Amino acid sequence: VQLQASGGGLVQAGGSLRLSCAASGRTLRMSTIAWFRQAPGKEREFVAGIFRSGGRTYYGDSVKGRFTISRDNAQNTVYLQMSSLKPEDTAVYYCALDDHLILSSMRQAGEYDYWGQGTLVTVSS
């Protein structure tokens, strides 16, 4: 399984950015796929995810209402649309995938078997 994350960059506060995560070797709609982020000196944080069963979406409290996760089954790609960006959203963003985790473990980075390489998002004030 390979996950290729892209779309990061520098954006001003209040702006928008869309991240992409293209998967190969696994059909995304059959897996749980999520975005995490990690800022310098901080732990990896759950941002958003799509659970494998039913495709329901979940969000971290700090991004709820500003970020939207979506999946394109034809492209086997998951997106993270980020709006109203804040300087505290600055981090390396990672996509992650797992086939077997249970819903209660979805926000735990250690439960994911596959990770993309990360893409840096920098929000200037």
CSV table of C-alpha atoms in Angstrom, one decimal:
chain,number,residue,atom,x,y,z
A,1,VAL,CA,0.0,0.0,0.0
A,2,GLN,CA,1.3,3.4,-0.9
A,3,LEU,CA,-0.2,6.8,0.1
A,4,GLN,CA,0.9,9.9,-1.7
A,5,ALA,CA,0.0,13.2,0.0
A,6,SER,CA,0.2,16.5,-1.8
A,7,GLY,CA,-1.2,20.0,-1.8
A,8,GLY,CA,0.6,21.6,1.1
A,9,GLY,CA,2.0,25.1,0.9
A,10,LEU,CA,2.1,28.6,2.4
A,11,VAL,CA,-1.2,30.4,2.8
A,12,GLN,CA,-2.4,33.5,4.7
A,13,ALA,CA,-4.6,33.2,7.7
A,14,GLY,CA,-8.3,33.0,6.6
A,15,GLY,CA,-7.3,31.4,3.3
A,16,SER,CA,-8.0,27.9,2.0
A,17,LEU,CA,-6.1,24.9,0.8
A,18,ARG,CA,-6.9,21.4,-0.4
A,19,LEU,CA,-4.8,18.4,0.4
A,20,SER,CA,-4.9,15.2,-1.6
A,21,CYS,CA,-3.9,11.7,-0.7
A,22,ALA,CA,-3.8,9.2,-3.6
A,23,ALA,CA,-3.8,5.5,-2.7
A,24,SER,CA,-2.4,2.5,-4.5
A,25,GLY,CA,-2.6,-1.1,-3.5
A,26,ARG,CA,-5.8,-0.7,-1.6
A,27,THR,CA,-9.4,0.4,-2.4
A,28,LEU,CA,-10.1,3.4,-0.2
A,29,ARG,CA,-13.8,2.7,0.2
A,30,MET,CA,-12.9,-0.6,1.9
A,31,SER,CA,-10.6,1.0,4.4
A,32,THR,CA,-10.6,3.7,7.1
A,33,ILE,CA,-8.7,6.7,5.8
A,34,ALA,CA,-7.7,9.7,7.9
A,35,TRP,CA,-5.7,12.9,8.1
A,36,PHE,CA,-3.4,13.6,11.0
A,37,ARG,CA,-1.1,16.5,11.6
A,38,GLN,CA,2.0,17.2,13.6
A,39,ALA,CA,3.3,20.5,14.6
A,40,PRO,CA,6.9,20.9,15.9
A,41,GLY,CA,7.2,19.7,19.4
A,42,LYS,CA,3.7,18.4,19.5
A,43,GLU,CA,2.1,15.0,19.3
A,44,ARG,CA,0.4,13.8,16.1
A,45,GLU,CA,-3.2,14.9,16.1
A,46,PHE,CA,-6.3,13.5,14.5
A,47,VAL,CA,-7.8,15.9,12.0
A,48,ALA,CA,-10.5,14.1,10.1
A,49,GLY,CA,-11.3,10.6,8.9
A,50,ILE,CA,-13.7,8.4,7.0
A,51,PHE,CA,-14.6,5.1,8.6
A,52,ARG,CA,-14.6,2.1,6.4
A,53,SER,CA,-18.1,0.9,7.4
A,54,GLY,CA,-20.7,3.3,6.1
A,55,GLY,CA,-18.3,6.0,5.1
A,56,ARG,CA,-19.2,8.3,7.9
A,57,THR,CA,-16.9,11.3,8.5
A,58,TYR,CA,-15.4,12.4,11.8
A,59,TYR,CA,-13.4,15.5,12.7
A,60,GLY,CA,-11.1,16.7,15.4
A,61,ASP,CA,-12.6,19.5,17.6
A,62,SER,CA,-10.1,22.1,16.5
A,63,VAL,CA,-11.1,21.8,12.8
A,64,LYS,CA,-14.8,21.0,13.0
A,65,GLY,CA,-16.7,23.4,10.8
A,66,ARG,CA,-13.6,24.5,8.9
A,67,PHE,CA,-12.3,21.4,7.3
A,68,THR,CA,-14.0,18.8,5.1
A,69,ILE,CA,-12.8,15.3,4.3
A,70,SER,CA,-14.1,13.6,1.2
A,71,ARG,CA,-13.3,10.6,-1.0
A,72,ASP,CA,-13.3,10.1,-4.7
A,73,ASN,CA,-13.8,6.4,-5.3
A,74,ALA,CA,-13.0,6.6,-9.0
A,75,GLN,CA,-9.7,8.3,-8.4
A,76,ASN,CA,-9.0,6.3,-5.2
A,77,THR,CA,-8.1,9.6,-3.6
A,78,VAL,CA,-9.1,11.3,-0.3
A,79,TYR,CA,-9.2,15.1,0.0
A,80,LEU,CA,-9.0,17.5,2.9
A,81,GLN,CA,-10.5,20.9,2.1
A,82,MET,CA,-9.3,23.4,4.6
A,83,SER,CA,-10.9,26.8,5.0
A,84,SER,CA,-10.6,29.7,7.4
A,85,LEU,CA,-7.1,28.6,8.1
A,86,LYS,CA,-5.4,29.8,11.3
A,87,PRO,CA,-1.7,30.0,12.2
A,88,GLU,CA,-2.2,27.2,14.6
A,89,ASP,CA,-3.1,24.9,11.7
A,90,THR,CA,0.5,25.0,10.7
A,91,ALA,CA,1.9,21.5,10.7
A,92,VAL,CA,2.9,18.5,8.6
A,93,TYR,CA,-0.2,16.8,7.4
A,94,TYR,CA,-0.2,13.0,7.0
A,95,CYS,CA,-2.8,10.7,5.5
A,96,ALA,CA,-3.2,7.3,7.1
A,97,LEU,CA,-5.0,4.1,6.2
A,98,ASP,CA,-6.1,1.0,8.1
A,99,ASP,CA,-8.3,-1.9,7.2
A,100,HIS,CA,-9.2,-3.3,10.6
A,101,LEU,CA,-9.3,-0.7,13.3
A,102,ILE,CA,-12.5,-0.2,15.3
A,103,LEU,CA,-14.4,3.0,15.4
A,104,SER,CA,-13.3,3.9,19.0
A,105,SER,CA,-9.7,3.7,17.8
A,106,MET,CA,-10.1,5.9,14.8
A,107,ARG,CA,-8.4,9.0,16.4
A,108,GLN,CA,-5.4,7.1,17.6
A,109,ALA,CA,-2.4,7.4,15.3
A,110,GLY,CA,-0.8,4.2,16.5
A,111,GLU,CA,-3.7,2.2,15.2
A,112,TYR,CA,-3.0,2.9,11.5
A,113,ASP,CA,-0.8,0.5,9.5
A,114,TYR,CA,-0.1,2.7,6.5
A,115,TRP,CA,1.1,6.3,6.3
A,116,GLY,CA,1.8,8.8,3.5
A,117,GLN,CA,5.0,10.9,3.5
A,118,GLY,CA,3.4,14.1,4.8
A,119,THR,CA,2.9,17.5,3.3
A,120,LEU,CA,3.7,20.8,5.0
A,121,VAL,CA,1.0,23.4,5.6
A,122,THR,CA,2.2,26.8,6.8
A,123,VAL,CA,-0.4,29.5,7.7
A,124,SER,CA,1.0,33.0,8.1
A,125,SER,CA,-0.6,35.6,10.3
